[in-house]
Coordinates of C-alpha atoms in Angstrom, one line a residue:
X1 CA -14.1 -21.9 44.8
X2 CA -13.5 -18.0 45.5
X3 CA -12.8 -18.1 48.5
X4 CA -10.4 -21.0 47.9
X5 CA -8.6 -18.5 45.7
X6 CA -8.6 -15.8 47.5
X7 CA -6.6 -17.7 50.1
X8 CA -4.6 -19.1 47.4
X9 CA -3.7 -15.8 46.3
X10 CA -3.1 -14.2 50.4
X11 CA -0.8 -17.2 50.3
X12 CA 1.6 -16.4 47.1
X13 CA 1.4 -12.8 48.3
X14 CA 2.7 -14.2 51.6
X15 CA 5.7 -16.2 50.2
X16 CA 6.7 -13.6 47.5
X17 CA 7.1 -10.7 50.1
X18 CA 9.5 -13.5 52.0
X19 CA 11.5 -14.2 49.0
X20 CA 12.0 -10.2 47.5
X21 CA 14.8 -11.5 44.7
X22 CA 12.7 -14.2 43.5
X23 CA 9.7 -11.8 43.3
X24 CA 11.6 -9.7 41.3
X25 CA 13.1 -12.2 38.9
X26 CA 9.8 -13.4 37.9
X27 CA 8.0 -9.7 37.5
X28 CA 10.9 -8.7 35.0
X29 CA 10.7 -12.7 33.6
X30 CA 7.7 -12.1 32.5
X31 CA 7.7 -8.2 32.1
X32 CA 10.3 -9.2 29.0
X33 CA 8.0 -12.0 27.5
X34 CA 4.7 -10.1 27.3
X35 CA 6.6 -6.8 26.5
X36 CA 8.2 -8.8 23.2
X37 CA 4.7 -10.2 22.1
X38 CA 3.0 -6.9 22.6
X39 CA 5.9 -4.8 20.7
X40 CA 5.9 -7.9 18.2
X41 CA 1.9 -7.8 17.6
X42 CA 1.5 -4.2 17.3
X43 CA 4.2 -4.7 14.4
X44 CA 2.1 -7.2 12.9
X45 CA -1.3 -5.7 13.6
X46 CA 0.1 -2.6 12.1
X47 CA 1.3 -4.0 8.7
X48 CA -0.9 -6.9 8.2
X49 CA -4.1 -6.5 10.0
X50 CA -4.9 -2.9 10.2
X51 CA -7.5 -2.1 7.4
X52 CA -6.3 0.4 4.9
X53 CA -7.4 4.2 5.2
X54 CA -9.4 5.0 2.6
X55 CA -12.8 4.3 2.4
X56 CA -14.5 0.7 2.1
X57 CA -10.9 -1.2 1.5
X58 CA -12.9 -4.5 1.2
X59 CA -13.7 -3.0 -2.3
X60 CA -10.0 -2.4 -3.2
X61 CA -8.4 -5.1 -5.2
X62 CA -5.0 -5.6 -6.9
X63 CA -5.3 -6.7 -10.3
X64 CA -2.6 -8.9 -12.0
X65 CA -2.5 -12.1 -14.2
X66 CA -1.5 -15.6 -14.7
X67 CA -1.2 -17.8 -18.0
X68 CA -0.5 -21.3 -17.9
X69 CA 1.2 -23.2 -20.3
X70 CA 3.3 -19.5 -21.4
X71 CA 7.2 -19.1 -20.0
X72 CA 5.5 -16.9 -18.1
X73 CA 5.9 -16.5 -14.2
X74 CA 2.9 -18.2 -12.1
X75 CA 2.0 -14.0 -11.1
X76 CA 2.8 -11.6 -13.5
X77 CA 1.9 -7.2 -13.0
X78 CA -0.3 -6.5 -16.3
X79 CA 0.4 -3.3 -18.4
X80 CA -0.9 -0.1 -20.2
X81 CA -2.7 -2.4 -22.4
X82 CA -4.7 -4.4 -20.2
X83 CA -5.3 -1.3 -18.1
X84 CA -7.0 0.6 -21.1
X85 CA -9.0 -2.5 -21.7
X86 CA -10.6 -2.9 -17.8
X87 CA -11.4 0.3 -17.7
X88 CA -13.3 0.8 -20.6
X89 CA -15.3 -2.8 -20.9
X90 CA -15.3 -3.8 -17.4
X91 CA -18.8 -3.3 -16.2
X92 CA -17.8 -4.5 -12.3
X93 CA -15.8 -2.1 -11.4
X94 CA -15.9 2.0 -9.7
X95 CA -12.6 3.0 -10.5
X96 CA -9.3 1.6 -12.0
X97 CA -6.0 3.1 -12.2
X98 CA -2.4 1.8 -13.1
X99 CA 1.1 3.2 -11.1
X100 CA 4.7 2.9 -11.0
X101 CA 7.2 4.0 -8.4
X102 CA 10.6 4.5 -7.9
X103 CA 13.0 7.0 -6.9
X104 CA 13.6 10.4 -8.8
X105 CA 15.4 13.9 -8.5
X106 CA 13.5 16.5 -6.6
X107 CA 15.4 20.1 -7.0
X108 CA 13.7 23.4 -4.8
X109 CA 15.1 26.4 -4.3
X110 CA 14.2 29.0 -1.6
X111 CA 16.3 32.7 -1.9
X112 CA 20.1 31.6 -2.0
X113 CA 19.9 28.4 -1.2
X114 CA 18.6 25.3 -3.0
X115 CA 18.1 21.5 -2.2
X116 CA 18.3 18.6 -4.3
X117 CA 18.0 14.7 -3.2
X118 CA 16.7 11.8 -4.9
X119 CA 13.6 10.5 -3.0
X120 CA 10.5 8.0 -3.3
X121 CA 8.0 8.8 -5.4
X122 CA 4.7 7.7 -7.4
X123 CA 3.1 8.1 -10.7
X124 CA -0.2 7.1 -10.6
X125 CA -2.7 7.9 -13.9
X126 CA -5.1 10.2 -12.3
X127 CA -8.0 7.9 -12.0
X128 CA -6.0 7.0 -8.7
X129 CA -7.3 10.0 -6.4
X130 CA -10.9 8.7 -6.8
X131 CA -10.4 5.2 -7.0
X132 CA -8.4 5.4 -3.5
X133 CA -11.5 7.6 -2.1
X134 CA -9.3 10.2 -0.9
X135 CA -9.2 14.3 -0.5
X136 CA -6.4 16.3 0.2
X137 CA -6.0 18.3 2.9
X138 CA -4.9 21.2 0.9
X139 CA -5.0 22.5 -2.4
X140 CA -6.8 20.3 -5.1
X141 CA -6.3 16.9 -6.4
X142 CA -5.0 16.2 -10.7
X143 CA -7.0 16.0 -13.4
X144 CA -6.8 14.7 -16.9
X145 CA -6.3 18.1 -18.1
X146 CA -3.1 18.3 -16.4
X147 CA -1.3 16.1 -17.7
X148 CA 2.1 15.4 -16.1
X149 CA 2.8 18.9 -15.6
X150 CA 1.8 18.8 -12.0
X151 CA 2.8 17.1 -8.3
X152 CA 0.6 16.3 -5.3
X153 CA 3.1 15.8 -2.3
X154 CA 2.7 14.1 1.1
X155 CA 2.3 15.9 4.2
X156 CA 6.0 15.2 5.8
X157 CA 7.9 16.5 2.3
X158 CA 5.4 19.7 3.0
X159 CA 6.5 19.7 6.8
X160 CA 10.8 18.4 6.3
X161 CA 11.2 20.6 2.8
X162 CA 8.9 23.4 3.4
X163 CA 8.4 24.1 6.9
X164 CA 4.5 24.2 6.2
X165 CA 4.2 27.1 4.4
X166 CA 1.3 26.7 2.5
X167 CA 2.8 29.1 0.0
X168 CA 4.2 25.8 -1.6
X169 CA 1.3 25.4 -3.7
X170 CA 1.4 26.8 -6.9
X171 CA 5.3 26.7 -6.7
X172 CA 7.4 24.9 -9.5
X173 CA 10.3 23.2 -8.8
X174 CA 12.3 20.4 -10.9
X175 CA 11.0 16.8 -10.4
X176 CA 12.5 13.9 -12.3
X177 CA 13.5 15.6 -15.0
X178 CA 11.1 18.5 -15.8
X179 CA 9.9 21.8 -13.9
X180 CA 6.4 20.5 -12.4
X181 CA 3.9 22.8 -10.4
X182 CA 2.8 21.8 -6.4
X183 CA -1.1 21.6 -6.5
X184 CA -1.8 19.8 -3.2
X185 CA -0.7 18.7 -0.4
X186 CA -2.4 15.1 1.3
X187 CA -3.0 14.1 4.6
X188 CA -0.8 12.5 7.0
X189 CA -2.5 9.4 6.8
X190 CA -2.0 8.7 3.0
X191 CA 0.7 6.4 2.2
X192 CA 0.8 4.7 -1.0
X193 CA 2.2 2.6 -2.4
X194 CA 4.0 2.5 0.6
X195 CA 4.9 5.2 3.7
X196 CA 8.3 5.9 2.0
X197 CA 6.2 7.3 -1.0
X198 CA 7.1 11.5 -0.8
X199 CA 5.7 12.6 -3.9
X200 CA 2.8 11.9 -6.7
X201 CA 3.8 13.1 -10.6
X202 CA 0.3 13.2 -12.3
X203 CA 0.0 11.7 -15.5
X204 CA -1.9 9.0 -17.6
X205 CA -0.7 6.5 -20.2
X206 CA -1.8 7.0 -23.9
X207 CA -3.7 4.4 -25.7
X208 CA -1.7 5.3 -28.8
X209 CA 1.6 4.4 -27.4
X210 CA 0.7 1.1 -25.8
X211 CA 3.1 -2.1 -26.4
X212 CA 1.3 -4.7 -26.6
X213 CA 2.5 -7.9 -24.1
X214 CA 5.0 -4.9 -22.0
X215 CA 4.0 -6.2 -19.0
X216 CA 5.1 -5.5 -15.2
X217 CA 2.8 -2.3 -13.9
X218 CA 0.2 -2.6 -11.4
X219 CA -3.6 -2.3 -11.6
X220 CA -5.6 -1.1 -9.0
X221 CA -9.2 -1.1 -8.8
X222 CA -12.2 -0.5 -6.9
X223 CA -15.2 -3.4 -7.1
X224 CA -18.5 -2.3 -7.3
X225 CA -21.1 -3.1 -4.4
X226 CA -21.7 -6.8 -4.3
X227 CA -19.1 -8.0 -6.3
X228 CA -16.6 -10.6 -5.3
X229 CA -13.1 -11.1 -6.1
X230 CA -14.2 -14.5 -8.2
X231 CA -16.8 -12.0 -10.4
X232 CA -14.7 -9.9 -11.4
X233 CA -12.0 -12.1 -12.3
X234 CA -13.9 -14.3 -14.3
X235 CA -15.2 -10.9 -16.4
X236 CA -12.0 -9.8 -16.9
X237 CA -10.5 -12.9 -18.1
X238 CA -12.9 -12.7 -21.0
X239 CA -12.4 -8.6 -21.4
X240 CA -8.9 -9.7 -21.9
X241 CA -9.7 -12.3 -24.7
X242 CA -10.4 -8.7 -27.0
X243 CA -6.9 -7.7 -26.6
X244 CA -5.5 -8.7 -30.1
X245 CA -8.3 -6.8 -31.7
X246 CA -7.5 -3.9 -30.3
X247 CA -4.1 -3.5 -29.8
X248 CA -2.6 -6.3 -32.5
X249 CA 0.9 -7.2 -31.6
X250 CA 3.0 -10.3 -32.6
X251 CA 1.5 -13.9 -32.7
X252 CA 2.9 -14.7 -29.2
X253 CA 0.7 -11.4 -28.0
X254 CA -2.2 -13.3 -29.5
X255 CA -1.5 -16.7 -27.4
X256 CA -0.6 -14.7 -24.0
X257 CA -4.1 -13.1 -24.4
X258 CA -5.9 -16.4 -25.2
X259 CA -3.5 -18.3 -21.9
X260 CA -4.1 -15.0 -19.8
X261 CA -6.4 -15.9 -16.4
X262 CA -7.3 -12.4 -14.2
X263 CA -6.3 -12.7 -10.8
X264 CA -8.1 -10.6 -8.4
X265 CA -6.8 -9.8 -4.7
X266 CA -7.7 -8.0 -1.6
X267 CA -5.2 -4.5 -2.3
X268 CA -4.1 -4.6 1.5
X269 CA -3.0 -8.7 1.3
X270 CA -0.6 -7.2 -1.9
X271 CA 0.9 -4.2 -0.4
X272 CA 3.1 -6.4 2.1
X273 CA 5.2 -9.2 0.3
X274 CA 4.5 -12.9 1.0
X275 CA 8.3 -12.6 2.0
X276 CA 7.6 -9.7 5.6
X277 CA 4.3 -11.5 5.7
X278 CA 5.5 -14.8 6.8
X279 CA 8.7 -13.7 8.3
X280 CA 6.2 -11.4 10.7
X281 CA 3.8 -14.5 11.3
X282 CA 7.0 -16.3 12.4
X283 CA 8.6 -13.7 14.6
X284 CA 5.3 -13.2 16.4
X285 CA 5.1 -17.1 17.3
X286 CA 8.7 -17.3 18.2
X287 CA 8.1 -14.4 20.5
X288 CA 4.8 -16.3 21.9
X289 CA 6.9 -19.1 22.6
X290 CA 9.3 -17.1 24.5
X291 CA 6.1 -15.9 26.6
X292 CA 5.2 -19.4 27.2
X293 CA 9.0 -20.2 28.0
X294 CA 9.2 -17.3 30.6
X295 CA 5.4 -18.7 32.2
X296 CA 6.8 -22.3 32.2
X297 CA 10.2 -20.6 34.4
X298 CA 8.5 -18.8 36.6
X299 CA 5.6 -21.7 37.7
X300 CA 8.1 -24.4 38.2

């Protein structure tokens, strides 16, 4: 069989040298094909498959609800209320935080000249930093002390607005609305929500101003050891039962808590939308199609 092969392969060596144009037209053929499903994989690998960086992502989980039989949507983002509740009666979980993002005014000023632009940022309650597992590379990380006077930024504001200069920390400068001092800078590698994400504005919610049933703000947490998604869900679904108790509201507030059922996801399977999700699944097997195409040409 090898050497059958072998002669097989001294033949089509033979016949491609005598035909240089065809030779050609298949190696660039099929140079095209398995260029676009390499390009198009590392996409998807990169967004969809990669695990997160921080440590143990398994343990990460997006927490959000559903409540059948309510006007409700089929997956709704919880609120302030529910957050407060997990994290002070869940007995499954590490960590917990809740965050909202956006886009808001960032104003320096450096000698004579200033800069002001609108970019991405994040305000995540300060539970985030520990929940995530994650240090920063300078400076030091919020705490509950500071309230929202304070801003963690990411390292390419430090290296496009600052040039580096580690003299940035303990600067003040205006974001979104109030003067807010730099106390660290994080790694390259830590994006969230998403890479756009410039900025952090510390801060945590209140359990004295909560509205009861305002929902739409994510919950992330961090599962203990051992626990599955199914656990977890099925304790918070009862934690949420209390919610009336606590917080009272109107008699609607009352049913939503008694309809509410926890869902619990894998954090990196919620970052992407189902939207890019399958719209990257597809591109990748049109592009494998292509490859097949291009292998089909160049045999016959």
């Amino acid at each position: 069989m090898l050497t059958a092969l072998l002669t097989d392969l001294r033949h089509a060596w033979r016949g491609l040298r005598r035909a240089p144009a065809f030779f050609a037209t298949a190696v660039a053929t099929l140079a095209l094909a398995i260029g676009a499903v390499t390009g198009m994989f590392n996409v998807v690998y990169t967004v969809l498959l990669r695990p997160l960086p921080f440590p143990e992502p398994e343990r990460l989980v997006l927490l959000a609800g559903t409540a059948p039989g309510s006007d409700l949507p089929e997956r709704f983002n919880l609120g302030t209320d529910f957050y407060f509740q997990y994290k002070e009666n869940s007995k499954l979980i590490d960590g917990i935080f809740i965050f909202s993002g956006g886009t808001s005014t960032l104003r320096t000023t450096t000698g004579d000249t200033g800069r002001v632009e609108r970019i991405s940022m994040a305000w995540p309650s300060s539970g985030a930093w520990a929940t995530l597992g994650v240090a920063p590379q300078r400076g030091r990380l919020p705490t509950p002390e500071d309230d929202d006077r304070v801003v963690v930024i990411s390292d390419r504001l430090w290296e496009t607005w600052f040039d580096r200069d580690e003299g940035v920390i303990g600067q003040k400068y205006f974001v979104s609305g109030a003067m807010r001092e730099v106390i660290g800078i994080m790694p390259a590698t830590f994006a969230f929500p998403d890479t756009n994400t410039l900025l952090w504005v510390a801060g945590d919610p209140r359990a004295d101003q909560v509205q009861p049933g305002n929902l739409g703000t994510p919950i992330v947490a961090r599962m203990k050891p051992g626990v599955t998604t199914e656990q977890l869900a099925a304790e918070l679904t009862q934690v949420s039962k209390g919610l009336p108790a606590r917080f009272g509201g109107p008699p609607g507030y009352a049913r939503l808590a008694e309809q509410h059922r926890a869902l619990v996801d894998p954090l990196l399977g919620q970052i992407v939308s189902p939207t890019v999700r399958t719209s990257l699944w597809v591109l990748l097997g049109a592009v494998a199609v292509v490859l097949l195409i291009a292998c089909a040409n160049v045999a016959n």
